[in-house]
PDB file of C-alpha atoms in Angstrom:
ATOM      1  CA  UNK A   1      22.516  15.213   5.940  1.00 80.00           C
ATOM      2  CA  UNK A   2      18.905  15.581   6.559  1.00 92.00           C
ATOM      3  CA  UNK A   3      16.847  12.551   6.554  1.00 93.00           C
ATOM      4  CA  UNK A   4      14.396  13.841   4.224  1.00 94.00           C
ATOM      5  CA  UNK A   5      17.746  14.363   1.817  1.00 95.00           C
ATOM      6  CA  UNK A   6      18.858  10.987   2.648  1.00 95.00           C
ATOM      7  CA  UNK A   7      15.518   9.720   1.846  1.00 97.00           C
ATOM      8  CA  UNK A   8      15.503  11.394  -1.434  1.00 97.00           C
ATOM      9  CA  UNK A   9      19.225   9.729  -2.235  1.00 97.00           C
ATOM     10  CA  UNK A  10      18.221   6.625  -1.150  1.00 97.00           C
ATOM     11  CA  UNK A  11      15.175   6.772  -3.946  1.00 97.00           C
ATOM     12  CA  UNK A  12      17.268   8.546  -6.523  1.00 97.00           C
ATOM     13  CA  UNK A  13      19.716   5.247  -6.034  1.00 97.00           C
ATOM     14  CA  UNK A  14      18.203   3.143  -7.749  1.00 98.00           C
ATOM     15  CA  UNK A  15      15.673   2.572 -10.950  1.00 98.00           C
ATOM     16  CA  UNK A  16      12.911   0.354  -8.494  1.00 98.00           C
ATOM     17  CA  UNK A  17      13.143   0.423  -5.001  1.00 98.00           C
ATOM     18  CA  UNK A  18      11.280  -1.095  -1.889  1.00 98.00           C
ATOM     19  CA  UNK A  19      10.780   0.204   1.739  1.00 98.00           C
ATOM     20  CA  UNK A  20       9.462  -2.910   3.579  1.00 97.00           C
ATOM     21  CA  UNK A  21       9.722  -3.936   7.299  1.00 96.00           C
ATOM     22  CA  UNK A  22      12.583  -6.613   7.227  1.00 97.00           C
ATOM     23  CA  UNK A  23      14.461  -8.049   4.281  1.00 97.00           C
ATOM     24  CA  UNK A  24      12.736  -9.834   1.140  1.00 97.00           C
ATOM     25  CA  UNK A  25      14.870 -12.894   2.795  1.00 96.00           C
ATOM     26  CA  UNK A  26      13.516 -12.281   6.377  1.00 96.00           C
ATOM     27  CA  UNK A  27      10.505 -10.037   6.233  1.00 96.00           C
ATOM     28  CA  UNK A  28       8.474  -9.011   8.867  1.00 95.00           C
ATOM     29  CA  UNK A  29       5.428  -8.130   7.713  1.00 91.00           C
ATOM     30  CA  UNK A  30       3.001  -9.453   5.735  1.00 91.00           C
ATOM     31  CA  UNK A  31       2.555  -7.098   3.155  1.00 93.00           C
ATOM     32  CA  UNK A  32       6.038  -6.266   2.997  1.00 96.00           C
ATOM     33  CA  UNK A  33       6.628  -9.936   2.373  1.00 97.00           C
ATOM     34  CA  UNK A  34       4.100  -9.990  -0.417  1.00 96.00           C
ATOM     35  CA  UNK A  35       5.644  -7.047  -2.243  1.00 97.00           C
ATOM     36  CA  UNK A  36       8.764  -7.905  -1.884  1.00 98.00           C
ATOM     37  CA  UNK A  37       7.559 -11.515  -3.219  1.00 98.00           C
ATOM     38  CA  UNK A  38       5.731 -10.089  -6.483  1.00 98.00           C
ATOM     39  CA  UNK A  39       8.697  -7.538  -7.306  1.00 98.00           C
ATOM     40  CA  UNK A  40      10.902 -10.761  -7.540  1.00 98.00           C
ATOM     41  CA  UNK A  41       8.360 -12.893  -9.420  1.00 97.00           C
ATOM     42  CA  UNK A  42       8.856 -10.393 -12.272  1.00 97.00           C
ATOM     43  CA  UNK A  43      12.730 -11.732 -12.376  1.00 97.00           C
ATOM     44  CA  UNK A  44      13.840  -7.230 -12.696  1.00 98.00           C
ATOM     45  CA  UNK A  45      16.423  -6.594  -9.815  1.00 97.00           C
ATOM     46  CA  UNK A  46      15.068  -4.066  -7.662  1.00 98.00           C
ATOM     47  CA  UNK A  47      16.555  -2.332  -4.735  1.00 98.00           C
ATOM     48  CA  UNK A  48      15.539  -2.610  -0.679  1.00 98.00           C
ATOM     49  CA  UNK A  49      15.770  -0.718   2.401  1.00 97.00           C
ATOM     50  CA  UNK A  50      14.727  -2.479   5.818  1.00 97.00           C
ATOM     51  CA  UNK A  51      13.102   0.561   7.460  1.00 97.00           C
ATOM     52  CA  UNK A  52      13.708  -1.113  10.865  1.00 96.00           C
ATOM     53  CA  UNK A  53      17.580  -0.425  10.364  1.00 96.00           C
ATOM     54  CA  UNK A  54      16.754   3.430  10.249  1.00 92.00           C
ATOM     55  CA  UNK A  55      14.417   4.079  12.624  1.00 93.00           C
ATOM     56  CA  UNK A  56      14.870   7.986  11.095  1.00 94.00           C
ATOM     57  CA  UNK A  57      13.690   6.897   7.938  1.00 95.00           C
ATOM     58  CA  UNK A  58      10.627   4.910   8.927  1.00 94.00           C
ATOM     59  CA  UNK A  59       9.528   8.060  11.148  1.00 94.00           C
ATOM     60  CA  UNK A  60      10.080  10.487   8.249  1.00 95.00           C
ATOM     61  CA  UNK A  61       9.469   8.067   5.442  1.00 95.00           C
ATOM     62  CA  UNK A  62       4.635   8.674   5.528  1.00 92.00           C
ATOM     63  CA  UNK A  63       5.621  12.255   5.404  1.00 92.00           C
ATOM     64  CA  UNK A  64       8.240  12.262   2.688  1.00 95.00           C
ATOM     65  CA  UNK A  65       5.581  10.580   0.250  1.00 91.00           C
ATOM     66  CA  UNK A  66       2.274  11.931   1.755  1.00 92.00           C
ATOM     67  CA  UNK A  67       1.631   7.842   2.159  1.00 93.00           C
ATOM     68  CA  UNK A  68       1.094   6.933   5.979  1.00 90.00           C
ATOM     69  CA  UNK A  69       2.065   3.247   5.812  1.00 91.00           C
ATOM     70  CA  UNK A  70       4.640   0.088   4.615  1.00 93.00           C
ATOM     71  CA  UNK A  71       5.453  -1.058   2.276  1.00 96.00           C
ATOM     72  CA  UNK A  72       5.959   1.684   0.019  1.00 97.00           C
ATOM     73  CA  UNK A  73       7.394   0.849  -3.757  1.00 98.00           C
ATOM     74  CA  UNK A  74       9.370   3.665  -5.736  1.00 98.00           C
ATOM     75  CA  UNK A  75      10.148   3.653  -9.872  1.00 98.00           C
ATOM     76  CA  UNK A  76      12.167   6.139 -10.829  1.00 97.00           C
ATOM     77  CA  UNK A  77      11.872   8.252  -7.428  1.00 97.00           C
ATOM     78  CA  UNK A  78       8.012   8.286  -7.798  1.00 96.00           C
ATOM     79  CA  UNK A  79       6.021   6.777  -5.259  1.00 97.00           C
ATOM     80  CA  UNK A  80       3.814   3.793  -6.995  1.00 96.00           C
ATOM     81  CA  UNK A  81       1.923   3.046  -3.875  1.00 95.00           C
ATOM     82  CA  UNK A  82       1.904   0.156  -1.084  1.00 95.00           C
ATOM     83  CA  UNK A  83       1.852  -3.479  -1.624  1.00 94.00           C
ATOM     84  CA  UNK A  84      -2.210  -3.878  -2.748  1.00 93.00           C
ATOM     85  CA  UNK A  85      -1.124  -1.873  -5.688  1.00 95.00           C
ATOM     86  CA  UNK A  86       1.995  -4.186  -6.933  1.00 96.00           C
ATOM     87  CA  UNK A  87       0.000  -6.947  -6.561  1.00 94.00           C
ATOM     88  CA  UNK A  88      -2.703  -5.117  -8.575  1.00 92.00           C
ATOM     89  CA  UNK A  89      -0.313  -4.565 -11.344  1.00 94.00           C
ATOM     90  CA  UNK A  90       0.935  -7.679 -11.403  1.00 95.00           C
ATOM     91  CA  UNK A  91      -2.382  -9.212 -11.789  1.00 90.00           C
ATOM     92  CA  UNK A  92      -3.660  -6.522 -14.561  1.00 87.00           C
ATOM     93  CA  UNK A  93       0.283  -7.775 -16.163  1.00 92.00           C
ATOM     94  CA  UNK A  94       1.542  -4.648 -15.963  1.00 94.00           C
ATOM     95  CA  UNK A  95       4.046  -4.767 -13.534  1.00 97.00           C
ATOM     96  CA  UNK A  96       7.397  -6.503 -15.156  1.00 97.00           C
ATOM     97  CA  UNK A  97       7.118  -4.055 -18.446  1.00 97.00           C
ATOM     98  CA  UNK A  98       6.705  -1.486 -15.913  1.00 97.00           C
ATOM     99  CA  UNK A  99       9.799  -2.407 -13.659  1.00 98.00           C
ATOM    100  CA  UNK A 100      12.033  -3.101 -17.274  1.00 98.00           C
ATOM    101  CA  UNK A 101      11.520   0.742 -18.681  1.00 97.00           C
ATOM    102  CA  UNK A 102      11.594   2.126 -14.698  1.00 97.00           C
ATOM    103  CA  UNK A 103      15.602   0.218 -15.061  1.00 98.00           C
ATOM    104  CA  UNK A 104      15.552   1.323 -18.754  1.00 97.00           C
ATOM    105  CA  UNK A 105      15.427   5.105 -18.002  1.00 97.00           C
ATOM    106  CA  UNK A 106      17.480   4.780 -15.114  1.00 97.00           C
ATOM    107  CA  UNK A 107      20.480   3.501 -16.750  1.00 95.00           C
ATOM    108  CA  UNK A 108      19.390   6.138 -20.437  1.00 91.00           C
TER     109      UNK A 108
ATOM    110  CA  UNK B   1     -20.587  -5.258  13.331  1.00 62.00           C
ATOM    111  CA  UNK B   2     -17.790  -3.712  15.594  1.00 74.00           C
ATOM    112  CA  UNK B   3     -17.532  -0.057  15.458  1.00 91.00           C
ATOM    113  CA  UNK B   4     -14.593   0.658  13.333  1.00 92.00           C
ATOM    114  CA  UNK B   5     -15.750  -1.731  10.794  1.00 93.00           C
ATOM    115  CA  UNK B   6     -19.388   0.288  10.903  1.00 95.00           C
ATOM    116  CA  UNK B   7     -17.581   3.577  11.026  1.00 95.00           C
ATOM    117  CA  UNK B   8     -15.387   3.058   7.849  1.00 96.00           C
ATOM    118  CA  UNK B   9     -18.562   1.528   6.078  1.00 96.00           C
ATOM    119  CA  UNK B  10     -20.706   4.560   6.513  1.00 97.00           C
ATOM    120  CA  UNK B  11     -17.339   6.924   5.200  1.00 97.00           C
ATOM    121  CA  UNK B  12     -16.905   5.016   2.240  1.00 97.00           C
ATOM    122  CA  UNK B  13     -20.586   5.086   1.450  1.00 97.00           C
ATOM    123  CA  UNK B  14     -21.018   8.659   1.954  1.00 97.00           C
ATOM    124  CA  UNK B  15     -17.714   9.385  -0.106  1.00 97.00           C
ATOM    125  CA  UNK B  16     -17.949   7.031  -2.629  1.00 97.00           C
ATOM    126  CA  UNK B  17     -21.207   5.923  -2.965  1.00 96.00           C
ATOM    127  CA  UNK B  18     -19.974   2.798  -3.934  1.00 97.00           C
ATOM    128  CA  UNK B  19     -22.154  -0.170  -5.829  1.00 95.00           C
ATOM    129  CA  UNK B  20     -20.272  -3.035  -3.759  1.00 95.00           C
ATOM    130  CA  UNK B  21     -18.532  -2.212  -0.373  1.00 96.00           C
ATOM    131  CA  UNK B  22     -17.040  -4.611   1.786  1.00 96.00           C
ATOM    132  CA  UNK B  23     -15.302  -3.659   4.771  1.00 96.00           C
ATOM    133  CA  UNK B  24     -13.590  -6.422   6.602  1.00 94.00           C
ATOM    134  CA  UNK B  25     -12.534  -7.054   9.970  1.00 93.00           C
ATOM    135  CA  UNK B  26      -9.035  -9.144   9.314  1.00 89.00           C
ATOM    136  CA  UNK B  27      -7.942  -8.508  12.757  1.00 86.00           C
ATOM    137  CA  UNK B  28      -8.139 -12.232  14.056  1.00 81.00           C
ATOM    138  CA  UNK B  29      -5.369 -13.215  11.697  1.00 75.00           C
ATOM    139  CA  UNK B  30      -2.854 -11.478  13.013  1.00 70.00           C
ATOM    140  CA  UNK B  31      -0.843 -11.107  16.670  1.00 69.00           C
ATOM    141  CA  UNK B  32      -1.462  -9.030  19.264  1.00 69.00           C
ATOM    142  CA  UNK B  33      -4.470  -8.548  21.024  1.00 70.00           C
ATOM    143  CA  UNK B  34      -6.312  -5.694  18.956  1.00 71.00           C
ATOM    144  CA  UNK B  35      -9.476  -6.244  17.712  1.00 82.00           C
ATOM    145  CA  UNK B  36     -10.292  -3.736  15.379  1.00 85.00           C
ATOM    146  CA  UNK B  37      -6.420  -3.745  14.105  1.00 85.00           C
ATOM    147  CA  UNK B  38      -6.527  -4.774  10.641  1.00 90.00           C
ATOM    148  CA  UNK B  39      -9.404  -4.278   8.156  1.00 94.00           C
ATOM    149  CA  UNK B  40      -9.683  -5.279   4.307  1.00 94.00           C
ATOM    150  CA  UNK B  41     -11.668  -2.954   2.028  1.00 96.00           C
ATOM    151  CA  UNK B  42     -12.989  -3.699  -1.362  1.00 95.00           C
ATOM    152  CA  UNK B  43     -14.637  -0.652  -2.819  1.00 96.00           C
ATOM    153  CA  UNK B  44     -16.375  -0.755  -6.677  1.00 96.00           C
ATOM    154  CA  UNK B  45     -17.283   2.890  -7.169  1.00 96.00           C
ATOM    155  CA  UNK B  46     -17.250   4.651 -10.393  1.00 95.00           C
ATOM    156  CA  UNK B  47     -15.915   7.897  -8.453  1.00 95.00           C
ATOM    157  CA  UNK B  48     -12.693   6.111  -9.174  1.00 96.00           C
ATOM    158  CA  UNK B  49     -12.978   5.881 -12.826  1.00 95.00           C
ATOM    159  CA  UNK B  50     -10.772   9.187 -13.722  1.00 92.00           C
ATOM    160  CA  UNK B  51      -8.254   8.312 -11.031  1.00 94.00           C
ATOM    161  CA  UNK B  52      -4.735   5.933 -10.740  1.00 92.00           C
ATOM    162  CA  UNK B  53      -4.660   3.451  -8.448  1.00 93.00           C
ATOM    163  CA  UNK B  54      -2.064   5.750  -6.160  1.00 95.00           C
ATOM    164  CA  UNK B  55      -4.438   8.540  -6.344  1.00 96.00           C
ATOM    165  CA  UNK B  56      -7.721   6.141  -5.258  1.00 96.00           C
ATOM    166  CA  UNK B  57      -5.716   4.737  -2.372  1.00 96.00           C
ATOM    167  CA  UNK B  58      -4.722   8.383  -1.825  1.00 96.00           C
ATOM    168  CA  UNK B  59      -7.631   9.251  -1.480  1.00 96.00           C
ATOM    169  CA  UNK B  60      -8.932   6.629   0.886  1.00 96.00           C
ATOM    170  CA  UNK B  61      -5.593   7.358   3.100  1.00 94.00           C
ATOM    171  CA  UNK B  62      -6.728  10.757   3.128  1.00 94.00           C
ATOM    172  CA  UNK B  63     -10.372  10.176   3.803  1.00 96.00           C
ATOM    173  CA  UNK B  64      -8.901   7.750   7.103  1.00 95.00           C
ATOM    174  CA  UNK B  65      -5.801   9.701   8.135  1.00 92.00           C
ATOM    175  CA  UNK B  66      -7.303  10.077  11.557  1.00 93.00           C
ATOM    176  CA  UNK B  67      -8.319   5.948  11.753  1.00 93.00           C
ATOM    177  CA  UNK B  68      -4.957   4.889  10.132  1.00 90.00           C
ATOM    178  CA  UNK B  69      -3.005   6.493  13.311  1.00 88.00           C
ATOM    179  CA  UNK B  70      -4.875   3.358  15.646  1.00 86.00           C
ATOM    180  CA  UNK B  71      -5.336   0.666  12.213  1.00 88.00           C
ATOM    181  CA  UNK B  72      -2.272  -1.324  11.898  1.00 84.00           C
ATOM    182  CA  UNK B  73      -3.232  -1.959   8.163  1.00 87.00           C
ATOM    183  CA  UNK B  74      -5.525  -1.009   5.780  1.00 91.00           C
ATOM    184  CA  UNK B  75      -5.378  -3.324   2.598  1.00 93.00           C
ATOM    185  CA  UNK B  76      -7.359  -1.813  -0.031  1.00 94.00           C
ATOM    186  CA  UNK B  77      -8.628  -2.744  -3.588  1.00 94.00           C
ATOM    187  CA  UNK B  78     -10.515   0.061  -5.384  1.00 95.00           C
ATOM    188  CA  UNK B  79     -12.422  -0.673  -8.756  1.00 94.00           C
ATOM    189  CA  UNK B  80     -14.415   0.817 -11.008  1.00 94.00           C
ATOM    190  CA  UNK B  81     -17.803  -1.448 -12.058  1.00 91.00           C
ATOM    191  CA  UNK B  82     -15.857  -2.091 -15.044  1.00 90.00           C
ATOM    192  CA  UNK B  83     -12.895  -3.338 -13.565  1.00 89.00           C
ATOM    193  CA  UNK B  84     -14.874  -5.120 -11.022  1.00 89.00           C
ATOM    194  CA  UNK B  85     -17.337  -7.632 -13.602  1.00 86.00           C
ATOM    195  CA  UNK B  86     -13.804  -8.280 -15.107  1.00 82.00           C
ATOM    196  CA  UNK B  87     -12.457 -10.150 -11.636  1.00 79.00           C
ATOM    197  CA  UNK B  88     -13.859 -12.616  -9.392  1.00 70.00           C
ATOM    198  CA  UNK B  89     -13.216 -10.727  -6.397  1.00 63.00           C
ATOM    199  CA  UNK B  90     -10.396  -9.185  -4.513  1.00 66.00           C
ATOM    200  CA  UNK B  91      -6.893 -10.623  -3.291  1.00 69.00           C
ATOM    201  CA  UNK B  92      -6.099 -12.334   0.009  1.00 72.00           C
ATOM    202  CA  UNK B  93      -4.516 -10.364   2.268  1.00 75.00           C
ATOM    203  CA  UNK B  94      -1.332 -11.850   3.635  1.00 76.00           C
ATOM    204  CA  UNK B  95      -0.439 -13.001   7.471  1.00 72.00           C
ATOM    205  CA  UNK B  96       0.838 -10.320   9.254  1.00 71.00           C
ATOM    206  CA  UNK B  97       4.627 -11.539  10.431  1.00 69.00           C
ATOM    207  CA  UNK B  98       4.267 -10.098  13.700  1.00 67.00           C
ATOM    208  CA  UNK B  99       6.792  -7.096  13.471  1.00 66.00           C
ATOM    209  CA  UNK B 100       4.968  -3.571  14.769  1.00 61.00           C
ATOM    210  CA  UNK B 101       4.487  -0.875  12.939  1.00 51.00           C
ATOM    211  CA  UNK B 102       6.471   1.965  14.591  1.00 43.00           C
TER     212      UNK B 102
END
């Protein structure tokens, strides 16, 4: 499979998910930390891929979305943005009801 | 002022015309030994008023594509003057962790 397919599986997957450098356990970065902090302070379960395990994926992954860095934070296969716009949403109080109906038309 | 930090001060004002800029140089919390490595913008234009947040951080990307290939990180926070009398002011950017970015 091509990685840009694999990419595209990889966001179809799932109803939220995160590309960050590291794990929301270990992360290493930053921003990827923060993002991966404020998608969990919302208590919705949200999906992760460390794009240091795929060193395909992080080359391919600014191109895919048209976005040139990390973190990047997908709802329903749509790019939302990097890590200054979670924690934008979160602080506007948009972000849980926005993560519950991403997971709500997922799983429709 | 170093010269990134001038450079992406006179783009944004040219592009955005914006009615509070501030372009910082974040750099010097972070490893390695680049100095013009990580910058901060805060950008209250009214250019942004018909656009999402993706699509005013689009833009920006767009407007740096050539910068962001030597900036490790460009945190951004993009208001309208609306938006912008209804905050006190822009997050904190986080430590960096260390890990590289390719």
């Amino acid at each position: 499979m091509d990685v840009l397919e694999r990419i595209q599986k990889q966001v179809d997957s799932a109803p939220i998910v995160l590309y960050m450098k590291g794990t929301p356990q270990f992360p290493q970065c930053g921003f990827s930390s923060t993002a991966a902090k404020t998608l969990a302070s919302t208590g919705v379960e949200f999906s992760y891929v460390n794009i240091f395990d795929d060193q395909e994926v992080m080359k391919n992954l600014p191109a895919f979305a048209d976005w040139p860095t990390f973190p990047q934070i997908y709802f329903n296969s749509e790019l939302m943005g990097g890590g200054d716009i979670i924690v934008e949403m979160a602080e506007m109080g948009t972000l849980k009801g926005e993560m519950e109906s991403a997971v709500e038309k997922f799983n429709a | 002022m170093n010269n990134m930090q001038q450079h992406l001060t006179e783009q944004l004002t040219t592009a955005l015309s914006p009615i509070h800029l501030e372009v910082i140089n974040e750099s010097n919390n972070h490893s390695g030994t680049a100095t013009e490595s990580h910058f901060k913008l805060v950008v209250v234009s009214d250019y942004f008023s018909d656009f999402k947040l993706i699509d005013r951080h689009r833009f920006i990307n767009q407007l740096f594509k050539e910068e962001l290939t030597h900036i490790h990180a460009l945190a951004m926070h993009t208001y309208t003057s609306g938006e912008w009398q209804m905050k006190n002011g822009a997050p904190t950017s986080p430590q960096c962790a260390g890990g590289s970015k390719s």
